[in-house]
PDB file of C-alpha atoms in Angstrom:
ATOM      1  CA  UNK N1297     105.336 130.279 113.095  1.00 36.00           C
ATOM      2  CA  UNK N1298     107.959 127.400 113.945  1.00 36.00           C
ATOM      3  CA  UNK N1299     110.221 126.929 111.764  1.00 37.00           C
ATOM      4  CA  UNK N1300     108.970 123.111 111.037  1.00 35.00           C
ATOM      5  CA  UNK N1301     105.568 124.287 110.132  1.00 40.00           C
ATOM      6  CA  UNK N1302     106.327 126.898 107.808  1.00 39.00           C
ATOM      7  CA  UNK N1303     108.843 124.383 105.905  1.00 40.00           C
ATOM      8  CA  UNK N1304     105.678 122.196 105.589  1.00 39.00           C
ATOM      9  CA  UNK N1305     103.414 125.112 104.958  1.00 37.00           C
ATOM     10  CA  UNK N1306     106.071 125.988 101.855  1.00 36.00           C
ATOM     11  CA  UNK N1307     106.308 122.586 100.849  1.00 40.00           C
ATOM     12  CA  UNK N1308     101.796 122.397 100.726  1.00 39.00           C
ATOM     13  CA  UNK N1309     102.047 125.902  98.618  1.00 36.00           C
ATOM     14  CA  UNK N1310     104.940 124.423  95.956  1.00 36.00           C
ATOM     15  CA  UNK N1311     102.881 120.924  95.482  1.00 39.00           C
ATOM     16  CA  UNK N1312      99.163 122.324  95.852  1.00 37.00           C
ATOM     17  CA  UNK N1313      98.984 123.479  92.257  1.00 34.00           C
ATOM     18  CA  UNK N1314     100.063 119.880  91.314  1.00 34.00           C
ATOM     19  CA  UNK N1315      97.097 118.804  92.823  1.00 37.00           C
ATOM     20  CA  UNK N1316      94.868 120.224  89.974  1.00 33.00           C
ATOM     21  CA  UNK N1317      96.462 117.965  87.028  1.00 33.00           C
ATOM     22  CA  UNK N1318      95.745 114.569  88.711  1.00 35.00           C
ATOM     23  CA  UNK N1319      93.181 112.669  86.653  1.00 34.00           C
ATOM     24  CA  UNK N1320      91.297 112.239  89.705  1.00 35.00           C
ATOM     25  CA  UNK N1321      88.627 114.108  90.139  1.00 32.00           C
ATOM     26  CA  UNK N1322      85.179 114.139  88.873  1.00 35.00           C
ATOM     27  CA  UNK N1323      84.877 115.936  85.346  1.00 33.00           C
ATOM     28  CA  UNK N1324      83.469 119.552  85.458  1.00 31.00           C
ATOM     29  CA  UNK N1325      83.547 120.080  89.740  1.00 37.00           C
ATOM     30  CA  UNK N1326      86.431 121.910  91.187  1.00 39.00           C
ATOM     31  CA  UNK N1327      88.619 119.640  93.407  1.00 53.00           C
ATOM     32  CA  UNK N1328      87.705 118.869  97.166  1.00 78.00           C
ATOM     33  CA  UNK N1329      90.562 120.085  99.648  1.00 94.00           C
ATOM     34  CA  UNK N1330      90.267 117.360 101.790  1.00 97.00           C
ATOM     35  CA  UNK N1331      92.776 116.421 104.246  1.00 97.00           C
ATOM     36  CA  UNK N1332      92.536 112.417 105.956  1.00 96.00           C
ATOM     37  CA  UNK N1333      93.638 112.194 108.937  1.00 96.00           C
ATOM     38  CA  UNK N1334      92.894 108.440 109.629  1.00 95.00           C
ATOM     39  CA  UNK N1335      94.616 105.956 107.118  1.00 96.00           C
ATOM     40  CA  UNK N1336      90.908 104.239 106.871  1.00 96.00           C
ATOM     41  CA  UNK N1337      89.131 107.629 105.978  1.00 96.00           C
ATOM     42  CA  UNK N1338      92.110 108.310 103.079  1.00 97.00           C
ATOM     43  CA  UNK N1339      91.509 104.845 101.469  1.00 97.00           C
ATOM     44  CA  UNK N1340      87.944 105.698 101.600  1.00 97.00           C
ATOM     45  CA  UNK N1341      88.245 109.138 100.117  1.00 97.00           C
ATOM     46  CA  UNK N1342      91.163 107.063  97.020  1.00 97.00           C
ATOM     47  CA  UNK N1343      88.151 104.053  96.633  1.00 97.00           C
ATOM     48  CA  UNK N1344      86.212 107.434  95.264  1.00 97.00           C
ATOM     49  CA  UNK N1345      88.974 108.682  92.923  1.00 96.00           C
ATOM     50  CA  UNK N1346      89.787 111.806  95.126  1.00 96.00           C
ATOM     51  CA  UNK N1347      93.394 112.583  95.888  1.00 95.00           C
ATOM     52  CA  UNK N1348      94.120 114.299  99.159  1.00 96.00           C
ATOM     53  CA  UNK N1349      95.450 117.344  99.828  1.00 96.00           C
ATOM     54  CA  UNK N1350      97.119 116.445 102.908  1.00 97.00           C
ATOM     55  CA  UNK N1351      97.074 113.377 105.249  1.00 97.00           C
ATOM     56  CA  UNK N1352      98.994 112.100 108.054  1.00 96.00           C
ATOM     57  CA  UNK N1353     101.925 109.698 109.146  1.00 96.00           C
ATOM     58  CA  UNK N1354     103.037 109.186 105.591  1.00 96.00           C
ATOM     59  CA  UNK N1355     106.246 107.872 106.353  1.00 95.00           C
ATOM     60  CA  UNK N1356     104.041 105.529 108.440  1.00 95.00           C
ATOM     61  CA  UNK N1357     101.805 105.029 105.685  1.00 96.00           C
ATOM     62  CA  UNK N1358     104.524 103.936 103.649  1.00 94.00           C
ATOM     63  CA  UNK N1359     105.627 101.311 106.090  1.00 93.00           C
ATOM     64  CA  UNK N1360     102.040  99.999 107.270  1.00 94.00           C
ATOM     65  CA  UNK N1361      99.880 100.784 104.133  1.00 95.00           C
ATOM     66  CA  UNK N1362     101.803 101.061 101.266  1.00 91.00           C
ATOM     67  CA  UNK N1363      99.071 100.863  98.850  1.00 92.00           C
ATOM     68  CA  UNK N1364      97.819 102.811  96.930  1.00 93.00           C
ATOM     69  CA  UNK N1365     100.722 104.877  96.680  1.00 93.00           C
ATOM     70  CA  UNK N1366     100.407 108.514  97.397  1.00 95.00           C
ATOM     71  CA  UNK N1367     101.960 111.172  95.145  1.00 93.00           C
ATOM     72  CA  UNK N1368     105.065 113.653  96.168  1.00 93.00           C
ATOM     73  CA  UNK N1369     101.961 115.888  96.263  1.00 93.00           C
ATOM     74  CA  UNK N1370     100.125 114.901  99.131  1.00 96.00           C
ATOM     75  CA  UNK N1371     101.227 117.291 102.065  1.00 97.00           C
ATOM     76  CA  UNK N1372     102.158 115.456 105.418  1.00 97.00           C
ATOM     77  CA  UNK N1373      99.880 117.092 108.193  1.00 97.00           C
ATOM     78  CA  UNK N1374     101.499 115.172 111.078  1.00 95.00           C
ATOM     79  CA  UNK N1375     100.872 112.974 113.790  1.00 94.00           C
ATOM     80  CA  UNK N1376      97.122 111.144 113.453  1.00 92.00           C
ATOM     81  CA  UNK N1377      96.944 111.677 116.568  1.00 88.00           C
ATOM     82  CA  UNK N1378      98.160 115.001 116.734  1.00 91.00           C
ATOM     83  CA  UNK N1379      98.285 116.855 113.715  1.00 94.00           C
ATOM     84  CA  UNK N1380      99.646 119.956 113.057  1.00 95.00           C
ATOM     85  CA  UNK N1381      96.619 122.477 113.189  1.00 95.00           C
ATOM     86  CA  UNK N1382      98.311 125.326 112.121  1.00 96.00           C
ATOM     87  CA  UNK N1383      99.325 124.039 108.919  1.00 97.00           C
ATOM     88  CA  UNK N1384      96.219 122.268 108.888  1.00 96.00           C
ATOM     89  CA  UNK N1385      94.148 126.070 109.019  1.00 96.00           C
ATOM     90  CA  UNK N1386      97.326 127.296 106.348  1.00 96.00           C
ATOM     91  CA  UNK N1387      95.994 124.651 103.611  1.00 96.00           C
ATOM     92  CA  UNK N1388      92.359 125.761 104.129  1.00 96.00           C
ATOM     93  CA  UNK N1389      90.994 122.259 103.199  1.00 97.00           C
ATOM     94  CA  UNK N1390      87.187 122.102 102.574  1.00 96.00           C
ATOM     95  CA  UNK N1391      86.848 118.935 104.413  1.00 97.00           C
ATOM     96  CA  UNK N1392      88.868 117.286 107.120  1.00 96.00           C
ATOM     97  CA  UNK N1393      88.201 113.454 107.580  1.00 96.00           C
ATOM     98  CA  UNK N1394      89.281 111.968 111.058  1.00 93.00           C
ATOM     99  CA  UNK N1395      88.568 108.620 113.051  1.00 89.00           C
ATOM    100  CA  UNK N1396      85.645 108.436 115.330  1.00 87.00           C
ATOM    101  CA  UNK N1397      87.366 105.651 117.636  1.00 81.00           C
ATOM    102  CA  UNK N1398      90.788 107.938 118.475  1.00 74.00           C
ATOM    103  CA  UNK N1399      92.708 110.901 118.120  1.00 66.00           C
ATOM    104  CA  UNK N1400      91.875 114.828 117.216  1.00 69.00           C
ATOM    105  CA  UNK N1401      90.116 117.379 119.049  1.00 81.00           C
ATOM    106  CA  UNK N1402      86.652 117.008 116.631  1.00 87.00           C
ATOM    107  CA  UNK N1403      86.011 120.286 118.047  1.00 88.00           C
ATOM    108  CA  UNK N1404      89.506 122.402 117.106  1.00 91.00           C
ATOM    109  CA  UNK N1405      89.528 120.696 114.007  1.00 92.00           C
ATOM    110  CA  UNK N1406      85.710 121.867 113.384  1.00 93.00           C
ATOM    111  CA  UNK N1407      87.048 125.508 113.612  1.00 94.00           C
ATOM    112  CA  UNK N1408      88.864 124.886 110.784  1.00 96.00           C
ATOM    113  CA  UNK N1409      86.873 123.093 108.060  1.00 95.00           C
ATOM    114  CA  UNK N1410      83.648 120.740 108.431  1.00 95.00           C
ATOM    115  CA  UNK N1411      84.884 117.577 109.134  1.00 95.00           C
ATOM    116  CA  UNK N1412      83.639 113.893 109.330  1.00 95.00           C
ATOM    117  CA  UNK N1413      84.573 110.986 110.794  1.00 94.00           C
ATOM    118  CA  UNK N1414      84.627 107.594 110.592  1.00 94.00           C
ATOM    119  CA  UNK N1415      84.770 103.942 112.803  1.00 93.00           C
ATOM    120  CA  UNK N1416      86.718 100.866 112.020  1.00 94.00           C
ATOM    121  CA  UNK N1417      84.137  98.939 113.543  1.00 90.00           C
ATOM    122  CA  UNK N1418      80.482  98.848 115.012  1.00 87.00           C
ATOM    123  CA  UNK N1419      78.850  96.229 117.280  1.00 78.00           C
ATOM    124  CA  UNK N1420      78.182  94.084 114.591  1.00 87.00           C
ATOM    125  CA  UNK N1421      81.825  93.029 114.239  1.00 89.00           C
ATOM    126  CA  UNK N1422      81.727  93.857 110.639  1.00 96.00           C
ATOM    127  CA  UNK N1423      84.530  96.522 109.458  1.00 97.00           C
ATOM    128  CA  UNK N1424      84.200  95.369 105.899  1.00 97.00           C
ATOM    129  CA  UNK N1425      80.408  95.470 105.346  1.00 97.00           C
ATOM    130  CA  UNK N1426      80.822  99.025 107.662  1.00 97.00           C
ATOM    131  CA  UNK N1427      83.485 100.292 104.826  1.00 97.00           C
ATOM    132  CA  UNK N1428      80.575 100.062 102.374  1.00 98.00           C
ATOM    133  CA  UNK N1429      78.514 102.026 104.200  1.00 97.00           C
ATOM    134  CA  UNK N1430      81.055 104.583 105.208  1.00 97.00           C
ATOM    135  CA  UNK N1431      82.189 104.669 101.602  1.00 98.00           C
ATOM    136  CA  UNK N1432      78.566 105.240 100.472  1.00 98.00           C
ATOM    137  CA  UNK N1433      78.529 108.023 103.174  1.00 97.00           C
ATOM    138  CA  UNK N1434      81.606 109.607 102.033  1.00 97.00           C
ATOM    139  CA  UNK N1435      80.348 109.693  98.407  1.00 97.00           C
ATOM    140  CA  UNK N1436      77.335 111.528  99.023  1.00 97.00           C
ATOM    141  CA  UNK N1437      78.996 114.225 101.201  1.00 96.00           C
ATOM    142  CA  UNK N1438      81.319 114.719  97.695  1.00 96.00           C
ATOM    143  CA  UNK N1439      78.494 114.157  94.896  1.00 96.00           C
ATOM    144  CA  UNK N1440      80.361 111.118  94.234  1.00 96.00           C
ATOM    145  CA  UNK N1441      77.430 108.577  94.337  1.00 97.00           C
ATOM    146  CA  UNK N1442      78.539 106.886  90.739  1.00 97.00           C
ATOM    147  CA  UNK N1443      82.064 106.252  91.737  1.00 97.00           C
ATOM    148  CA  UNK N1444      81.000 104.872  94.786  1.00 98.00           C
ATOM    149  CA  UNK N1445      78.489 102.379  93.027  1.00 98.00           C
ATOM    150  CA  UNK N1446      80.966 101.310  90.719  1.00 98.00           C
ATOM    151  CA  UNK N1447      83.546 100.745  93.466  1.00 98.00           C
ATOM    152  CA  UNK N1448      81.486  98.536  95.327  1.00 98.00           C
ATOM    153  CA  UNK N1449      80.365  96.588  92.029  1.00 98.00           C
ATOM    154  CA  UNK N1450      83.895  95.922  90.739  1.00 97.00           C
ATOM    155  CA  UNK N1451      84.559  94.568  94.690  1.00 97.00           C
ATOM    156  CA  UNK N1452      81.610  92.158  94.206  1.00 97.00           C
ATOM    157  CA  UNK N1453      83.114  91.033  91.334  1.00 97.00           C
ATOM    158  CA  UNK N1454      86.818  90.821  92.361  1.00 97.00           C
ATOM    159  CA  UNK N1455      85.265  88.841  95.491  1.00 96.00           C
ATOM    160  CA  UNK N1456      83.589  86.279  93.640  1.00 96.00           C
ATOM    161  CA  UNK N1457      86.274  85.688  91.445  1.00 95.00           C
ATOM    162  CA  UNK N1458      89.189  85.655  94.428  1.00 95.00           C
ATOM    163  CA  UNK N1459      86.085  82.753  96.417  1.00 94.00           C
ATOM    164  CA  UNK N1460      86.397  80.863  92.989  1.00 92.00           C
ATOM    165  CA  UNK N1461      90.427  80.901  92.522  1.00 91.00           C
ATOM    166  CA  UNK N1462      90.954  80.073  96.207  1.00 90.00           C
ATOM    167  CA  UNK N1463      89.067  77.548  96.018  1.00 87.00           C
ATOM    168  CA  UNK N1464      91.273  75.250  95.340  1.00 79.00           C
ATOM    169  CA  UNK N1465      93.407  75.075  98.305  1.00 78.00           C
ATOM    170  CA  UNK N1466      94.388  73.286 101.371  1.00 69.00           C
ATOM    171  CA  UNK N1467      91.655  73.090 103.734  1.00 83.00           C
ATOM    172  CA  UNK N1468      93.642  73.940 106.789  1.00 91.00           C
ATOM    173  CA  UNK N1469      92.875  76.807 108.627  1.00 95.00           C
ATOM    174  CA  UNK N1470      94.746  80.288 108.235  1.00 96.00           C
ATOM    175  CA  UNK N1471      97.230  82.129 110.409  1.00 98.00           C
ATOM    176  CA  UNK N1472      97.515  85.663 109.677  1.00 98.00           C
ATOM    177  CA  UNK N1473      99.844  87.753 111.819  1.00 97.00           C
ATOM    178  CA  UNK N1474     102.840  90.065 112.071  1.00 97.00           C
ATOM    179  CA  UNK N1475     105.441  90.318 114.187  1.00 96.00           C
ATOM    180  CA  UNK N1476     106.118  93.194 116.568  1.00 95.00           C
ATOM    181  CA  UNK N1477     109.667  93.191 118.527  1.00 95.00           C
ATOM    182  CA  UNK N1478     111.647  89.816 118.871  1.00 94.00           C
ATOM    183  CA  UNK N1479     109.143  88.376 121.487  1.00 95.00           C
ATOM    184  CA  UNK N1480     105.354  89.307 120.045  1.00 97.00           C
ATOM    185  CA  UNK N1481     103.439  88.981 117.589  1.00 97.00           C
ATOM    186  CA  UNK N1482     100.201  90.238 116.413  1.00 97.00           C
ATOM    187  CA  UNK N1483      97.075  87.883 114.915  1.00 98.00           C
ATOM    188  CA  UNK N1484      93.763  88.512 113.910  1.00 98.00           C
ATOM    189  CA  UNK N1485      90.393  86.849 114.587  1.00 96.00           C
ATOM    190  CA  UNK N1486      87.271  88.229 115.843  1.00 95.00           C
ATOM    191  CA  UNK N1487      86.153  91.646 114.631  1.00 95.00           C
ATOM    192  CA  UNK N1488      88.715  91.879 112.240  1.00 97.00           C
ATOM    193  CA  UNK N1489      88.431  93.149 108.623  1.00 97.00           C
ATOM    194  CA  UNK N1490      90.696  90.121 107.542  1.00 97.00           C
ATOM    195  CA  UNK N1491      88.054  87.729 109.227  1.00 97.00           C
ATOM    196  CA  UNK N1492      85.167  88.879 107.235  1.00 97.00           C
ATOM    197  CA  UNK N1493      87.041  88.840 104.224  1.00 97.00           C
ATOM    198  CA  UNK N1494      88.225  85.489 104.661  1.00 96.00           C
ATOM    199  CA  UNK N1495      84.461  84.403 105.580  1.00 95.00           C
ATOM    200  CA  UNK N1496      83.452  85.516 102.036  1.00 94.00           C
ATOM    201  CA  UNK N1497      86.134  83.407 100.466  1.00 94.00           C
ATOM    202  CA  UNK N1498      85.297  80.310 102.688  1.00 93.00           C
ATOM    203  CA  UNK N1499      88.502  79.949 104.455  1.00 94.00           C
ATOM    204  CA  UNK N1500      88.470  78.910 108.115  1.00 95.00           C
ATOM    205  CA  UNK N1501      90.321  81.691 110.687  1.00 96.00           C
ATOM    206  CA  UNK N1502      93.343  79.824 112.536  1.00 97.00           C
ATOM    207  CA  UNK N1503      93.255  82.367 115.496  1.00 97.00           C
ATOM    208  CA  UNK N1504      90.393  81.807 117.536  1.00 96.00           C
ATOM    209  CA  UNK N1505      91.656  83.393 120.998  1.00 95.00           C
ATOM    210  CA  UNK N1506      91.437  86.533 122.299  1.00 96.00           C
ATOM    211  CA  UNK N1507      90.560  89.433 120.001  1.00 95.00           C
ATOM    212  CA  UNK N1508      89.880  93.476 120.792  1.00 94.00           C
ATOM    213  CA  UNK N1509      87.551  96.213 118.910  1.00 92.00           C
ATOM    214  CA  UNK N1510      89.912  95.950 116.158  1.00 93.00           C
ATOM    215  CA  UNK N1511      90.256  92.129 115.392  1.00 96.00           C
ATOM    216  CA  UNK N1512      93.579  91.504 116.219  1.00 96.00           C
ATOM    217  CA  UNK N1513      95.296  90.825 119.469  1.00 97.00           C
ATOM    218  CA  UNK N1514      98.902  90.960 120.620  1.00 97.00           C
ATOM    219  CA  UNK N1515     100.250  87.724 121.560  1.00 97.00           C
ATOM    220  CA  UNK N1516     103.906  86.297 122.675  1.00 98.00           C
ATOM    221  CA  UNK N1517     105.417  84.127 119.944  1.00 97.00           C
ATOM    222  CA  UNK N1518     105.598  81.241 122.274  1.00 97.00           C
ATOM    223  CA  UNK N1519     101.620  80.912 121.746  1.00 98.00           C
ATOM    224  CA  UNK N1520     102.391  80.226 118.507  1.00 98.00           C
ATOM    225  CA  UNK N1521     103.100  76.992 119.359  1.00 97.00           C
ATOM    226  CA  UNK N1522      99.661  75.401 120.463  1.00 97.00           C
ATOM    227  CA  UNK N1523      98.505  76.220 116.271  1.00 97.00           C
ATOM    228  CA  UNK N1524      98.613  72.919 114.945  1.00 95.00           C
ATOM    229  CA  UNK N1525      98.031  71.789 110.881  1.00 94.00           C
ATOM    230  CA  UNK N1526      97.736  75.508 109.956  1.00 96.00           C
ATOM    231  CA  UNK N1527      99.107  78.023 107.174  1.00 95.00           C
ATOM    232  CA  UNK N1528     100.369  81.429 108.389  1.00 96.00           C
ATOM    233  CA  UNK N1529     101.332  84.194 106.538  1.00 97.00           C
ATOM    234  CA  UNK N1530     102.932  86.577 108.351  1.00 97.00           C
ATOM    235  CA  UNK N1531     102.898  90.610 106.884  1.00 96.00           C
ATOM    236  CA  UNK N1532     106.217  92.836 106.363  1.00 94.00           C
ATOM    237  CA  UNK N1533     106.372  96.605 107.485  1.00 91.00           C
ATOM    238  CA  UNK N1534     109.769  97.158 106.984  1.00 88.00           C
ATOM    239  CA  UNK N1535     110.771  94.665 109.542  1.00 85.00           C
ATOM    240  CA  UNK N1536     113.678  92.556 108.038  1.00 89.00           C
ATOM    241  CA  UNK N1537     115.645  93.381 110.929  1.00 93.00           C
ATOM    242  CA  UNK N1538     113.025  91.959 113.596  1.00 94.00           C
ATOM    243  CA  UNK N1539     112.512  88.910 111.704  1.00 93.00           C
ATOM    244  CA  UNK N1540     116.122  87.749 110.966  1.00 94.00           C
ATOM    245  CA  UNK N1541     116.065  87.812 114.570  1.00 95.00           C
ATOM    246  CA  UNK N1542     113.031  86.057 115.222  1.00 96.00           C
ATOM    247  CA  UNK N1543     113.041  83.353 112.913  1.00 94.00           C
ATOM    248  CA  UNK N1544     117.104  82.762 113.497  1.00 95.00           C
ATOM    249  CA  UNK N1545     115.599  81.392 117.360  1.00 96.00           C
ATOM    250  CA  UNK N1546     115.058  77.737 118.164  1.00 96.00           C
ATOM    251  CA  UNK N1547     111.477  78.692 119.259  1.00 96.00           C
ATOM    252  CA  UNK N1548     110.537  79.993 116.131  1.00 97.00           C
ATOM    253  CA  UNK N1549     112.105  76.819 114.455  1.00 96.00           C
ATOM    254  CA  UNK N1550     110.091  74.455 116.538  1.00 97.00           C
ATOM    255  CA  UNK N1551     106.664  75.786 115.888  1.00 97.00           C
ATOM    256  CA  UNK N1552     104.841  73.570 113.585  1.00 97.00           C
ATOM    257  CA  UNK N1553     103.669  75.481 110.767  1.00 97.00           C
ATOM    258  CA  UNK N1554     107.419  76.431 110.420  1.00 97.00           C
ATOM    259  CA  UNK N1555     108.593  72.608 110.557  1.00 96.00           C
ATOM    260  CA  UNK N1556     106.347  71.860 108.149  1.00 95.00           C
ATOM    261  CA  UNK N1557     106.868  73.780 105.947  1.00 94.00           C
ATOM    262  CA  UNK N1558     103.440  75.868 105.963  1.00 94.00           C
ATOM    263  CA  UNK N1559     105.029  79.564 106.528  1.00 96.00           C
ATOM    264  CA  UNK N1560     104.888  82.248 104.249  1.00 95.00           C
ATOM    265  CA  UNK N1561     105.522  85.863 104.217  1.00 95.00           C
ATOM    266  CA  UNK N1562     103.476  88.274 102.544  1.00 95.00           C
ATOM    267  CA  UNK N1563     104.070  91.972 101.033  1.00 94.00           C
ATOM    268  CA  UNK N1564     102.221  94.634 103.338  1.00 94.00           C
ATOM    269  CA  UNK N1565      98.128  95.232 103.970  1.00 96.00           C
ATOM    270  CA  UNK N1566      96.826  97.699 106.375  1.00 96.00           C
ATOM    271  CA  UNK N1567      94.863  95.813 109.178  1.00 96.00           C
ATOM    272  CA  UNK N1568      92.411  97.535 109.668  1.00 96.00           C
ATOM    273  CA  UNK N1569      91.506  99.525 106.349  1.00 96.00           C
ATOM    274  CA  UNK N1570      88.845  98.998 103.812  1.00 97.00           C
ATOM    275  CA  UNK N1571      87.611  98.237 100.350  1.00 98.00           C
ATOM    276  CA  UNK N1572      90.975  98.554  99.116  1.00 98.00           C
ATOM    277  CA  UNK N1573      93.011  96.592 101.545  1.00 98.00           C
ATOM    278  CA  UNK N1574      89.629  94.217 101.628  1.00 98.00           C
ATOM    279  CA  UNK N1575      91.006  93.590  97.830  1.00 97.00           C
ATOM    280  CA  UNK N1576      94.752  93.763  98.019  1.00 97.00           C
ATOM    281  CA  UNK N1577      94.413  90.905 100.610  1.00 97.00           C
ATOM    282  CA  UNK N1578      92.810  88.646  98.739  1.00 96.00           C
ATOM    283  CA  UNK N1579      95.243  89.350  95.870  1.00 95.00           C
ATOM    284  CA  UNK N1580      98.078  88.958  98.733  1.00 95.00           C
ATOM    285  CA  UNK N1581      96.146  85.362  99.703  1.00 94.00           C
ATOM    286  CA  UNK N1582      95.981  84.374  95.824  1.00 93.00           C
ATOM    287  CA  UNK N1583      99.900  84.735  95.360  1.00 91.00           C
ATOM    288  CA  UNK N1584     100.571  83.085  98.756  1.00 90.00           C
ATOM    289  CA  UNK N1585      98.889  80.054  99.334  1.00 85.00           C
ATOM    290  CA  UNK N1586      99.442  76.907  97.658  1.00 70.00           C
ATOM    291  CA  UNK N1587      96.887  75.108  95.900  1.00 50.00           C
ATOM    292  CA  UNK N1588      96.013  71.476  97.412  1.00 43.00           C
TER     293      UNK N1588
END
């Protein structure tokens, strides 16, 4: 074994045992050794109350994600993309979740443990009202149909109450985008999770260009310039670098939501995640934007 994998492999056998003593699990069943590895099937498998045994990219899940926060105990299983299968078949999970629209070998991994899979997005152009099914689908593969139900309740709720606080605000249409390097950014429209989400709360999508399978599209900053009487929020990663040097430019000064005044920037969300990031962005929206 290479000496990287059997640090990790020692690392997964020190924290498994924590694993046990986390509140999260349903009363009387032995814990599911699930691993995620697809940051949209781990916020699925947290909406549930399940803690993972392992998952991938968390130093990228730190940056991108963020929330919920994932304890010491969760074992790092590598690349999404690329896992590490050996210490993948070391943890003998009971369950491996993966994305249907990239990355693993469904068929290596299937050697392993069962495993399941989920999209971002389906024809409909939907991802949010897709998360409830997936989540719904997820439940009943871990006799977890009552956490699931109650999940999807207190989102109802949090959604009607986010429509009635935002309410109040400027009618202008909404920028939402992050920048990339020091020329690009990225914004969301069509497809996107953020759309749909925004549709529920009656707030009109700034970005109505080009958009991809995932609801965003990457743009140069320059474009920026054609938005006119908007609000943009624009979400960190870990970027302060990047945007000291973006917003330091005379392009960046001239655009007009920055002239007048209507830029904000906003703690993390992942793009293209669920329930969960479904509610943390409309808590993000309520302590952003201004009332009219």
């Amino acid at each position: 074994m290479p000496d990287i994998s059997r640090r990790l492999l020692l690392q997964a056998l020190a924290c498994a045992p924590l694993l046990t003593h986390l509140p999260l699990y349903a009363s009387g069943q032995p814990a599911a050794r699930v691993i995620a590895l697809e940051w949209l099937s781990l916020e699925l498998l947290l909406a549930l109350g399940v803690m993972p045994l392992g998952a991938a990219e968390l130093h990228n899940y730190h940056l991108w994600v963020g929330d919920p926060a994932l304890p010491p105990a969760v074992i790092d299983v590598g690349l999404r993309s690329e896992p590490n299968l050996e210490l993948i078949t070391q943890l003998t999970p009971s369950l491996i979740l993966h994305s249907s629209d990239f990355g693993s070998d469904v068929q290596r991994l299937g050697r392993i443990a069962p495993v399941m899979g989920f999209t971002f997005n389906d024809q409909q152009g939907k991802p949010l009202t897709l998360a409830r099914h997936s989540l719904l689908q997820l439940a009943e593969r871990l006799d977890r149909i009552p956490q699931a139900q109650a999940h999807l309740a207190q989102l109802d709720n949090f959604m009607q109450q986010m429509r009635l606080k935002l309410a109040g605000r400027a009618r202008r249409p909404l920028l939402l985008m992050s920048i990339l390097d020091a020329r690009h950014a990225i914004v969301f429209g069509r497809n996107s999770l953020f759309l749909e989400v925004m549709e529920n709360l009656g707030i009109e999508n700034a970005w109505q260009g080009e958009s991809t399978f995932w609801g965003s599209a990457v743009i140069g900053i320059e474009r920026l310039a054609a938005l006119e009487n908007v609000d943009a929020v624009c979400f960190e990663h870990g970027d302060n670098a990047v945007m000291e040097q973006v917003t330091s430019t005379a392009l960046w000064q001239a655009l007009p939501f920055v002239r007048e005044k209507r830029f904000k920037q906003a703690p993390r969300v992942w793009f293209y995640g669920a329930t969960l990031s479904a509610m943390r962005f409309c808590q993000i929206l309520d302590q952003t934007l201004e009332a009219r």
